[in-house]
PDB file of C-alpha atoms and ligand atoms in Angstrom:
ATOM      1  CA  MET V   1      -4.383  23.452 -26.422  1.00  0.00           C
ATOM      2  CA  ILE V   2      -4.859  21.940 -23.112  1.00  0.00           C
ATOM      3  CA  ASP V   3      -5.822  18.545 -23.559  1.00  0.00           C
ATOM      4  CA  TYR V   4      -6.911  17.890 -19.757  1.00  0.00           C
ATOM      5  CA  SER V   5      -5.248  14.502 -19.499  1.00  0.00           C
ATOM      6  CA  ASP V   6      -4.830  15.627 -15.944  1.00  0.00           C
ATOM      7  CA  GLU V   7      -8.311  14.664 -15.374  1.00  0.00           C
ATOM      8  CA  ASP V   8      -7.856  11.088 -16.807  1.00  0.00           C
ATOM      9  CA  VAL V   9      -8.008   8.246 -14.381  1.00  0.00           C
ATOM     10  CA  GLY V  10      -6.386   4.897 -15.559  1.00  0.00           C
ATOM     11  CA  ASN V  11      -7.608   1.367 -15.334  1.00  0.00           C
ATOM     12  CA  ILE V  12      -6.373   0.839 -11.713  1.00  0.00           C
ATOM     13  CA  VAL V  13      -8.605   2.998  -9.601  1.00  0.00           C
ATOM     14  CA  LEU V  14      -7.740   2.162  -6.282  1.00  0.00           C
ATOM     15  CA  LEU V  15      -4.482   0.485  -4.411  1.00  0.00           C
ATOM     16  CA  GLU V  16      -6.427  -0.970  -1.259  1.00  0.00           C
ATOM     17  CA  HIS V  17      -4.263  -2.711   1.053  1.00  0.00           C
ATOM     18  CA  VAL V  18      -0.842  -3.975   1.504  1.00  0.00           C
ATOM     19  CA  ASN V  19      -0.369  -7.693   3.149  1.00  0.00           C
ATOM     20  CA  VAL V  20       2.676  -8.212   5.099  1.00  0.00           C
ATOM     21  CA  GLN V  21       2.514 -11.170   7.935  1.00  0.00           C
ATOM     22  CA  VAL V  22       3.637 -10.376  11.408  1.00  0.00           C
ATOM     23  CA  PRO V  23       4.525 -13.002  13.852  1.00  0.00           C
ATOM     24  CA  ASP V  24       3.175 -11.186  17.131  1.00  0.00           C
ATOM     25  CA  GLN V  25      -0.317  -9.277  17.118  1.00  0.00           C
ATOM     26  CA  ALA V  26       0.613  -7.418  20.407  1.00  0.00           C
ATOM     27  CA  LYS V  27       3.638  -5.729  18.806  1.00  0.00           C
ATOM     28  CA  ALA V  28       1.652  -5.327  15.685  1.00  0.00           C
ATOM     29  CA  MET V  29      -0.912  -3.448  17.407  1.00  0.00           C
ATOM     30  CA  MET V  30       1.335  -1.316  19.385  1.00  0.00           C
ATOM     31  CA  PHE V  31       3.496  -0.369  16.184  1.00  0.00           C
ATOM     32  CA  TYR V  32       0.427   0.058  13.877  1.00  0.00           C
ATOM     33  CA  ILE V  33      -2.543   1.287  15.978  1.00  0.00           C
ATOM     34  CA  VAL V  34      -0.715   2.790  19.009  1.00  0.00           C
ATOM     35  CA  GLY V  35       2.439   3.951  17.339  1.00  0.00           C
ATOM     36  CA  MET V  36       1.777   4.787  13.675  1.00  0.00           C
ATOM     37  CA  GLY V  37      -2.066   6.165  14.921  1.00  0.00           C
ATOM     38  CA  PHE V  38      -3.831   3.662  12.464  1.00  0.00           C
ATOM     39  CA  THR V  39      -7.334   2.182  13.244  1.00  0.00           C
ATOM     40  CA  ARG V  40      -8.049  -1.356  13.759  1.00  0.00           C
ATOM     41  CA  ASP V  41     -10.942  -2.562  11.566  1.00  0.00           C
ATOM     42  CA  PRO V  42     -13.626  -3.127  14.109  1.00  0.00           C
ATOM     43  CA  TYR V  43     -15.886  -5.630  12.010  1.00  0.00           C
ATOM     44  CA  LEU V  44     -13.636  -7.917  10.184  1.00  0.00           C
ATOM     45  CA  ASN V  45     -10.508 -10.017  11.108  1.00  0.00           C
ATOM     46  CA  ILE V  46     -10.927  -9.028  14.905  1.00  0.00           C
ATOM     47  CA  GLY V  47      -9.317 -12.032  16.364  1.00  0.00           C
ATOM     48  CA  LEU V  48      -5.767 -12.947  16.946  1.00  0.00           C
ATOM     49  CA  GLY V  49      -5.174 -14.594  13.631  1.00  0.00           C
ATOM     50  CA  ASN V  50      -5.402 -11.280  11.540  1.00  0.00           C
ATOM     51  CA  MET V  51      -5.592  -7.504  11.910  1.00  0.00           C
ATOM     52  CA  TRP V  52      -6.858  -5.099   9.276  1.00  0.00           C
ATOM     53  CA  ALA V  53      -5.287  -1.647  10.146  1.00  0.00           C
ATOM     54  CA  ASN V  54      -7.354   1.210   8.470  1.00  0.00           C
ATOM     55  CA  VAL V  55      -5.412   4.218   6.964  1.00  0.00           C
ATOM     56  CA  GLY V  56      -7.745   6.427   5.374  1.00  0.00           C
ATOM     57  CA  GLU V  57      -9.002   4.706   2.218  1.00  0.00           C
ATOM     58  CA  GLN V  58      -6.240   2.226   2.517  1.00  0.00           C
ATOM     59  CA  GLN V  59      -5.642  -0.893   4.931  1.00  0.00           C
ATOM     60  CA  PHE V  60      -2.760  -3.177   5.968  1.00  0.00           C
ATOM     61  CA  HIS V  61      -3.562  -6.668   6.319  1.00  0.00           C
ATOM     62  CA  LEU V  62      -1.392  -8.439   9.046  1.00  0.00           C
ATOM     63  CA  PRO V  63      -2.151 -12.014   9.155  1.00  0.00           C
ATOM     64  CA  THR V  64      -0.321 -13.820  12.061  1.00  0.00           C
ATOM     65  CA  ARG V  65       2.225 -15.913  10.594  1.00  0.00           C
ATOM     66  CA  PRO V  66       6.073 -15.690   9.902  1.00  0.00           C
ATOM     67  CA  PRO V  67       7.140 -12.114   9.048  1.00  0.00           C
ATOM     68  CA  GLN V  68       7.075 -10.512   5.579  1.00  0.00           C
ATOM     69  CA  ALA V  69       8.904  -7.303   4.230  1.00  0.00           C
ATOM     70  CA  ILE V  70       8.781  -5.359   1.409  1.00  0.00           C
ATOM     71  CA  ASP V  71      12.156  -4.406  -0.057  1.00  0.00           C
ATOM     72  CA  GLY V  72      11.691  -0.786  -0.812  1.00  0.00           C
ATOM     73  CA  HIS V  73       9.263   1.284   1.431  1.00  0.00           C
ATOM     74  CA  ILE V  74       5.821   2.414   1.930  1.00  0.00           C
ATOM     75  CA  GLY V  75       4.507   6.151   1.680  1.00  0.00           C
ATOM     76  CA  VAL V  76       2.185   6.939   4.131  1.00  0.00           C
ATOM     77  CA  VAL V  77       0.297  10.348   4.377  1.00  0.00           C
ATOM     78  CA  VAL V  78      -0.570  11.428   7.973  1.00  0.00           C
ATOM     79  CA  PRO V  79      -2.350  14.731   9.324  1.00  0.00           C
ATOM     80  CA  ASP V  80       0.022  15.744  11.789  1.00  0.00           C
ATOM     81  CA  LEU V  81       3.796  14.653  11.673  1.00  0.00           C
ATOM     82  CA  ASP V  82       4.697  16.038  15.164  1.00  0.00           C
ATOM     83  CA  ALA V  83       1.870  14.054  16.701  1.00  0.00           C
ATOM     84  CA  LEU V  84       3.436  10.957  14.903  1.00  0.00           C
ATOM     85  CA  LYS V  85       6.626  11.741  16.357  1.00  0.00           C
ATOM     86  CA  ASP V  86       5.172  11.812  19.818  1.00  0.00           C
ATOM     87  CA  ARG V  87       3.218   8.481  19.339  1.00  0.00           C
ATOM     88  CA  LEU V  88       6.266   6.628  17.781  1.00  0.00           C
ATOM     89  CA  ALA V  89       8.418   7.993  20.860  1.00  0.00           C
ATOM     90  CA  SER V  90       5.786   6.499  23.200  1.00  0.00           C
ATOM     91  CA  VAL V  91       6.214   2.807  21.571  1.00  0.00           C
ATOM     92  CA  GLN V  92       9.928   3.096  21.540  1.00  0.00           C
ATOM     93  CA  GLU V  93      10.333   0.995  24.932  1.00  0.00           C
ATOM     94  CA  GLY V  94       7.683  -1.331  24.266  1.00  0.00           C
ATOM     95  CA  LEU V  95       9.202  -2.247  20.848  1.00  0.00           C
ATOM     96  CA  ALA V  96      12.833  -2.499  22.277  1.00  0.00           C
ATOM     97  CA  GLY V  97      14.718  -5.364  20.573  1.00  0.00           C
ATOM     98  CA  THR V  98      12.858  -5.462  17.280  1.00  0.00           C
ATOM     99  CA  GLN V  99      13.566  -3.544  14.323  1.00  0.00           C
ATOM    100  CA  PHE V 100      11.572  -0.621  14.980  1.00  0.00           C
ATOM    101  CA  ARG V 101      13.142   2.626  14.749  1.00  0.00           C
ATOM    102  CA  TRP V 102      12.467   6.093  13.383  1.00  0.00           C
ATOM    103  CA  SER V 103      14.240   9.025  12.177  1.00  0.00           C
ATOM    104  CA  VAL V 104      13.480  12.903  11.316  1.00  0.00           C
ATOM    105  CA  GLU V 105      14.511  13.156   7.331  1.00  0.00           C
ATOM    106  CA  ALA V 106      14.603  16.322   5.434  1.00  0.00           C
ATOM    107  CA  ASP V 107      10.770  16.013   4.433  1.00  0.00           C
ATOM    108  CA  HIS V 108       9.401  13.200   6.105  1.00  0.00           C
ATOM    109  CA  LEU V 109       9.593  10.753   9.003  1.00  0.00           C
ATOM    110  CA  GLY V 110      11.548   7.385   8.240  1.00  0.00           C
ATOM    111  CA  VAL V 111      10.034   4.597  10.212  1.00  0.00           C
ATOM    112  CA  THR V 112      10.976   0.794  10.210  1.00  0.00           C
ATOM    113  CA  CYS V 113       8.292  -1.773  11.675  1.00  0.00           C
ATOM    114  CA  PRO V 114       9.497  -4.436  14.155  1.00  0.00           C
ATOM    115  CA  TRP V 115       9.911  -6.500  11.416  1.00  0.00           C
ATOM    116  CA  GLY V 116      11.842  -4.484   8.766  1.00  0.00           C
ATOM    117  CA  ASN V 117       9.065  -2.822   6.631  1.00  0.00           C
ATOM    118  CA  ARG V 118      10.094   0.733   5.820  1.00  0.00           C
ATOM    119  CA  PHE V 119       7.756   3.580   5.581  1.00  0.00           C
ATOM    120  CA  GLN V 120       7.954   7.402   4.707  1.00  0.00           C
ATOM    121  CA  CYS V 121       5.416   9.293   6.469  1.00  0.00           C
ATOM    122  CA  TYR V 122       4.789  12.817   4.712  1.00  0.00           C
ATOM    123  CA  PRO V 123       2.428  15.355   5.900  1.00  0.00           C
ATOM    124  CA  ALA V 124      -0.924  16.264   3.762  1.00  0.00           C
ATOM    125  CA  GLY V 125      -0.043  18.627   0.963  1.00  0.00           C
ATOM    126  CA  PRO V 126      -0.653  19.383  -2.460  1.00  0.00           C
ATOM    127  CA  ALA V 127       1.552  16.590  -4.012  1.00  0.00           C
ATOM    128  CA  PHE V 128      -1.000  13.866  -2.534  1.00  0.00           C
ATOM    129  CA  GLY V 129      -4.259  15.876  -3.684  1.00  0.00           C
ATOM    130  CA  ASP V 130      -6.927  15.650  -0.948  1.00  0.00           C
ATOM    131  CA  MET V 131      -5.469  12.653   0.991  1.00  0.00           C
ATOM    132  CA  ALA V 132      -5.053  13.510   4.633  1.00  0.00           C
ATOM    133  CA  LEU V 133      -4.301  10.219   5.862  1.00  0.00           C
ATOM    134  CA  GLY V 134      -3.576   7.109   3.457  1.00  0.00           C
ATOM    135  CA  ILE V 135      -1.111   5.117   1.302  1.00  0.00           C
ATOM    136  CA  PRO V 136      -0.304   7.124  -1.420  1.00  0.00           C
ATOM    137  CA  TYR V 137       2.338   4.804  -3.106  1.00  0.00           C
ATOM    138  CA  VAL V 138       4.309   1.637  -2.493  1.00  0.00           C
ATOM    139  CA  GLU V 139       8.073   1.579  -3.843  1.00  0.00           C
ATOM    140  CA  PHE V 140       9.749  -1.408  -4.606  1.00  0.00           C
ATOM    141  CA  LEU V 141      13.215  -1.867  -5.225  1.00  0.00           C
ATOM    142  CA  VAL V 142      14.230  -3.600  -8.697  1.00  0.00           C
ATOM    143  CA  GLY V 143      17.396  -4.780 -10.421  1.00  0.00           C
ATOM    144  CA  PRO V 144      18.908  -2.651 -12.904  1.00  0.00           C
ATOM    145  CA  GLY V 145      17.245  -2.165 -16.350  1.00  0.00           C
ATOM    146  CA  ARG V 146      13.839  -3.627 -14.739  1.00  0.00           C
ATOM    147  CA  ALA V 147      12.141  -0.211 -14.761  1.00  0.00           C
ATOM    148  CA  ALA V 148      11.035  -0.201 -18.258  1.00  0.00           C
ATOM    149  CA  GLY V 149       9.708  -3.477 -18.797  1.00  0.00           C
ATOM    150  CA  ILE V 150       7.590  -3.225 -15.595  1.00  0.00           C
ATOM    151  CA  ALA V 151       6.192   0.318 -16.731  1.00  0.00           C
ATOM    152  CA  ARG V 152       5.107  -1.532 -19.872  1.00  0.00           C
ATOM    153  CA  PHE V 153       3.224  -4.114 -18.188  1.00  0.00           C
ATOM    154  CA  TYR V 154       1.367  -2.035 -15.980  1.00  0.00           C
ATOM    155  CA  ASP V 155       0.687   0.340 -19.049  1.00  0.00           C
ATOM    156  CA  GLN V 156      -0.320  -2.604 -21.621  1.00  0.00           C
ATOM    157  CA  VAL V 157      -1.588  -5.328 -19.610  1.00  0.00           C
ATOM    158  CA  LEU V 158      -3.298  -3.645 -16.979  1.00  0.00           C
ATOM    159  CA  GLY V 159      -4.170  -0.370 -18.699  1.00  0.00           C
ATOM    160  CA  ALA V 160      -2.377   1.991 -15.948  1.00  0.00           C
ATOM    161  CA  PRO V 161      -0.763   4.976 -17.250  1.00  0.00           C
ATOM    162  CA  SER V 162       3.157   4.097 -16.527  1.00  0.00           C
ATOM    163  CA  LYS V 163       6.209   6.195 -17.179  1.00  0.00           C
ATOM    164  CA  ILE V 164       9.804   6.107 -16.592  1.00  0.00           C
ATOM    165  CA  GLU V 165      11.323   8.932 -14.593  1.00  0.00           C
ATOM    166  CA  SER V 166      14.657   9.781 -13.421  1.00  0.00           C
ATOM    167  CA  ASP V 167      15.487  11.792  -9.828  1.00  0.00           C
ATOM    168  CA  ALA V 168      18.887  12.125  -7.932  1.00  0.00           C
ATOM    169  CA  GLN V 169      18.542   8.225  -6.625  1.00  0.00           C
ATOM    170  CA  GLY V 170      18.227   6.976 -10.291  1.00  0.00           C
ATOM    171  CA  THR V 171      15.803   5.392 -12.497  1.00  0.00           C
ATOM    172  CA  LEU V 172      12.190   4.506 -11.477  1.00  0.00           C
ATOM    173  CA  GLY V 173       8.883   3.487 -13.181  1.00  0.00           C
ATOM    174  CA  ARG V 174       5.774   4.875 -11.864  1.00  0.00           C
ATOM    175  CA  VAL V 175       2.331   3.518 -12.391  1.00  0.00           C
ATOM    176  CA  GLN V 176      -0.546   5.788 -11.837  1.00  0.00           C
ATOM    177  CA  ILE V 177      -3.429   4.601  -9.698  1.00  0.00           C
ATOM    178  CA  GLY V 178      -6.803   6.277  -9.353  1.00  0.00           C
ATOM    179  CA  ARG V 179      -6.664  10.057  -8.509  1.00  0.00           C
ATOM    180  CA  ASN V 180      -3.642  10.309  -6.206  1.00  0.00           C
ATOM    181  CA  GLN V 181      -1.786   6.726  -5.734  1.00  0.00           C
ATOM    182  CA  SER V 182       1.007   5.261  -7.670  1.00  0.00           C
ATOM    183  CA  LEU V 183       3.217   2.108  -7.393  1.00  0.00           C
ATOM    184  CA  ILE V 184       7.189   2.822  -7.829  1.00  0.00           C
ATOM    185  CA  PHE V 185       9.805   0.609  -9.301  1.00  0.00           C
ATOM    186  CA  ARG V 186      12.949   2.171  -8.451  1.00  0.00           C
ATOM    187  CA  GLU V 187      16.173   0.687  -9.913  1.00  0.00           C
ATOM    188  CA  THR V 188      19.095  -0.115  -7.545  1.00  0.00           C
ATOM    189  CA  GLU V 189      22.426  -1.559  -8.090  1.00  0.00           C
ATOM    190  CA  ALA V 190      22.241  -3.218  -4.419  1.00  0.00           C
ATOM    191  CA  PRO V 191      21.312  -6.899  -4.208  1.00  0.00           C
ATOM    192  CA  ILE V 192      17.490  -7.474  -4.030  1.00  0.00           C
ATOM    193  CA  ARG V 193      15.898  -9.724  -1.348  1.00  0.00           C
ATOM    194  CA  ASP V 194      14.221 -12.721  -2.528  1.00  0.00           C
ATOM    195  CA  TYR V 195      10.212 -11.995  -2.715  1.00  0.00           C
ATOM    196  CA  ASP V 196       8.851 -13.455   0.548  1.00  0.00           C
ATOM    197  CA  GLY V 197       5.117 -13.610  -0.424  1.00  0.00           C
ATOM    198  CA  HIS V 198       3.803 -10.288   0.672  1.00  0.00           C
ATOM    199  CA  HIS V 199       0.895  -9.017  -1.609  1.00  0.00           C
ATOM    200  CA  ILE V 200      -0.856  -5.815  -2.681  1.00  0.00           C
ATOM    201  CA  ALA V 201      -4.570  -5.338  -3.780  1.00  0.00           C
ATOM    202  CA  ILE V 202      -5.836  -3.532  -6.222  1.00  0.00           C
ATOM    203  CA  TYR V 203      -9.413  -2.532  -7.972  1.00  0.00           C
ATOM    204  CA  VAL V 204      -9.420  -2.703 -11.745  1.00  0.00           C
ATOM    205  CA  ALA V 205     -12.140  -1.186 -14.143  1.00  0.00           C
ATOM    206  CA  ASN V 206     -11.488  -3.288 -16.926  1.00  0.00           C
ATOM    207  CA  PHE V 207     -10.966  -6.993 -15.387  1.00  0.00           C
ATOM    208  CA  SER V 208     -11.155  -9.244 -18.244  1.00  0.00           C
ATOM    209  CA  ARG V 209      -8.349  -7.926 -20.222  1.00  0.00           C
ATOM    210  CA  PRO V 210      -5.805  -8.215 -17.786  1.00  0.00           C
ATOM    211  CA  TYR V 211      -7.360 -11.592 -16.840  1.00  0.00           C
ATOM    212  CA  VAL V 212      -7.241 -13.075 -20.581  1.00  0.00           C
ATOM    213  CA  PHE V 213      -3.755 -11.898 -21.214  1.00  0.00           C
ATOM    214  CA  LEU V 214      -2.404 -13.418 -17.775  1.00  0.00           C
ATOM    215  CA  LYS V 215      -4.426 -16.420 -18.344  1.00  0.00           C
ATOM    216  CA  ASN V 216      -3.127 -17.039 -21.934  1.00  0.00           C
ATOM    217  CA  ARG V 217       0.319 -17.066 -20.490  1.00  0.00           C
ATOM    218  CA  GLY V 218      -0.285 -19.312 -17.576  1.00  0.00           C
ATOM    219  CA  LEU V 219       0.404 -16.545 -15.328  1.00  0.00           C
ATOM    220  CA  ILE V 220      -2.968 -16.602 -13.173  1.00  0.00           C
ATOM    221  CA  SER V 221      -1.984 -17.772  -9.557  1.00  0.00           C
ATOM    222  CA  GLU V 222      -5.507 -17.965  -8.161  1.00  0.00           C
ATOM    223  CA  GLU V 223      -8.281 -18.397 -10.265  1.00  0.00           C
ATOM    224  CA  VAL V 224     -11.274 -16.096 -10.236  1.00  0.00           C
ATOM    225  CA  ARG V 225     -13.446 -16.427  -7.168  1.00  0.00           C
ATOM    226  CA  ASN V 226     -15.570 -13.574  -5.661  1.00  0.00           C
ATOM    227  CA  HIS V 227     -14.792 -11.160  -8.251  1.00  0.00           C
ATOM    228  CA  GLN V 228     -10.898 -11.549  -7.866  1.00  0.00           C
ATOM    229  CA  PHE V 229      -7.863 -13.392  -9.316  1.00  0.00           C
ATOM    230  CA  ARG V 230      -4.115 -13.007  -8.297  1.00  0.00           C
ATOM    231  CA  PHE V 231      -1.209 -13.042 -10.241  1.00  0.00           C
ATOM    232  CA  LYS V 232       2.518 -12.450  -9.064  1.00  0.00           C
ATOM    233  CA  GLU V 233       4.692 -12.603 -12.061  1.00  0.00           C
ATOM    234  CA  ILE V 234       5.229  -9.396 -14.020  1.00  0.00           C
ATOM    235  CA  ILE V 235       6.451  -9.691 -17.247  1.00  0.00           C
ATOM    236  CA  ASN V 236       7.989  -7.601 -19.924  1.00  0.00           C
ATOM    237  CA  PRO V 237       5.188  -7.728 -22.649  1.00  0.00           C
ATOM    238  CA  ASP V 238       7.842  -7.485 -25.321  1.00  0.00           C
ATOM    239  CA  ASN V 239       9.399 -10.618 -24.773  1.00  0.00           C
ATOM    240  CA  ASP V 240       7.252 -12.432 -21.952  1.00  0.00           C
ATOM    241  CA  GLN V 241      10.250 -12.417 -19.731  1.00  0.00           C
ATOM    242  CA  CYS V 242       9.473 -12.340 -15.857  1.00  0.00           C
ATOM    243  CA  VAL V 243      10.972  -8.734 -14.595  1.00  0.00           C
ATOM    244  CA  PHE V 244       9.817  -8.875 -10.928  1.00  0.00           C
ATOM    245  CA  LEU V 245       7.525 -10.857  -8.545  1.00  0.00           C
ATOM    246  CA  VAL V 246       5.033  -9.458  -6.281  1.00  0.00           C
ATOM    247  CA  GLU V 247       1.502 -10.727  -5.682  1.00  0.00           C
ATOM    248  CA  HIS V 248      -1.575  -8.743  -6.727  1.00  0.00           C
ATOM    249  CA  GLU V 249      -5.146  -9.736  -5.754  1.00  0.00           C
ATOM    250  CA  VAL V 250      -7.087  -7.889  -8.852  1.00  0.00           C
ATOM    251  CA  ARG V 251     -10.402  -7.095  -8.123  1.00  0.00           C
ATOM    252  CA  SER V 252     -13.011  -5.761 -10.363  1.00  0.00           C
ATOM    253  CA  LEU V 253     -15.415  -3.226  -9.116  1.00  0.00           C
ATOM    254  CA  ARG V 254     -18.054  -5.533  -8.423  1.00  0.00           C
ATOM    255  CA  HIS V 255     -15.882  -6.957  -5.743  1.00  0.00           C
ATOM    256  CA  PRO V 256     -18.358  -6.406  -2.450  1.00  0.00           C
ATOM    257  CA  MET V 257     -15.490  -4.469  -0.869  1.00  0.00           C
ATOM    258  CA  PHE V 258     -15.216  -2.197  -3.529  1.00  0.00           C
ATOM    259  CA  ARG V 259     -15.173   1.472  -1.801  1.00  0.00           C
ATOM    260  CA  ARG V 260     -16.088  -0.302   1.776  1.00  0.00           C
ATOM    261  CA  PHE V 261     -16.536   2.435   4.313  1.00  0.00           C
ATOM    262  CA  LEU V 262     -13.220   2.286   6.693  1.00  0.00           C
ATOM    263  CA  VAL V 263     -13.508   3.346  10.114  1.00  0.00           C
ATOM    264  CA  ASN V 264     -10.747   5.930  10.873  1.00  0.00           C
ATOM    265  CA  ARG V 265     -10.296   7.579  14.387  1.00  0.00           C
ATOM    266  CA  ASP V 266      -8.509  10.715  15.234  1.00  0.00           C
ATOM    267  CA  PRO V 267      -5.404   9.344  17.170  1.00  0.00           C
ATOM    268  CA  GLY V 268      -5.255  12.817  18.985  1.00  0.00           C
ATOM    269  CA  GLN V 269      -8.379  11.878  21.134  1.00  0.00           C
ATOM    270  CA  SER V 270      -7.314  11.056  24.476  1.00  0.00           C
ATOM    271  CA  GLN V 271      -9.238  11.012  28.003  1.00  0.00           C
ATOM    272  CA  ARG V 272      -7.325  14.118  29.496  1.00  0.00           C
ATOM    273  CA  GLN V 273      -7.930  16.287  26.356  1.00  0.00           C
ATOM    274  CA  TYR V 274     -11.114  14.937  24.723  1.00  0.00           C
ATOM    275  CA  ARG V 275     -13.001  16.599  22.270  1.00  0.00           C
ATOM    276  CA  ARG V 276     -16.809  16.084  21.950  1.00  0.00           C
ATOM    277  CA  GLU V 277     -18.016  14.446  18.702  1.00  0.00           C
ATOM    278  CA  ARG V 278     -14.460  14.354  17.296  1.00  0.00           C
ATOM    279  CA  ASP V 279     -13.453  10.498  17.852  1.00  0.00           C
ATOM    280  CA  ALA V 280     -13.775   9.929  13.852  1.00  0.00           C
ATOM    281  CA  PHE V 281     -11.285  11.317  11.656  1.00  0.00           C
ATOM    282  CA  ILE V 282     -12.232  12.414   7.953  1.00  0.00           C
ATOM    283  CA  PRO V 283      -9.265  11.212   6.031  1.00  0.00           C
ATOM    284  CA  TYR V 284      -9.502  14.042   3.356  1.00  0.00           C
ATOM    285  CA  SER V 285      -8.114  17.521   3.676  1.00  0.00           C
TER     286      SER V 285
HETATM  287 FE1  FE2 G 301      -5.386  -9.454   0.321  1.00  0.00          FE
END
């Protein structure tokens, strides 16, 4: 019997933004907007204190503060890898002297931002559902033996279907989000960098159950305000031991920004090769 469980969506319905501080908005603009081809949110945070960079239905939030970097990498889906290569080459000189670099890998482009965040950029395809531009996953590196406890936390506390997998690089925990996103926790023997305060924002259908669980254990790091709370300690629910640190901004579906329309442009548009009525980009294939 086919049980059609592929049709199910877990309690985390959307991974919406990744927040990493940047020390220099001019370089951030050159990397995220000119190089990566994302779109600056035209409505919110339009000054020099912060920038929101729209990537399909997701965003990077980039407040101006000392830099932060995720120990791991961020998956990105782009409509055209060749066009991305050209754009990255065009910012090479402007970003000289930073950590910015990029390389062509077997099935993706590896890109490092000026402050060390790593991205793996893939072309749209069946593996990413109908996402033509977006952030399909964030992969965090975790210590040996941690993935199982982390997966149980997301499964039992946040209600997000999670499982342990293994591939050529070893063991990973995969947390299913919405229709076509995930969080990945990959075990590594290499030393893990100290957590530097970056955060991710997720939307959950059932808000109260994770809230009460975390509240009862003193793990709410920012109380509920405007339909959201924060926590940063991921614990193994079997023994309440902390197994990983990363701040989550947890929003209910009543948050006013849920499914907010995000402006996306086609970075292929130019004055020389202008195509009428094609400034906007629809981030679905
Ligand atoms: Fe945030």
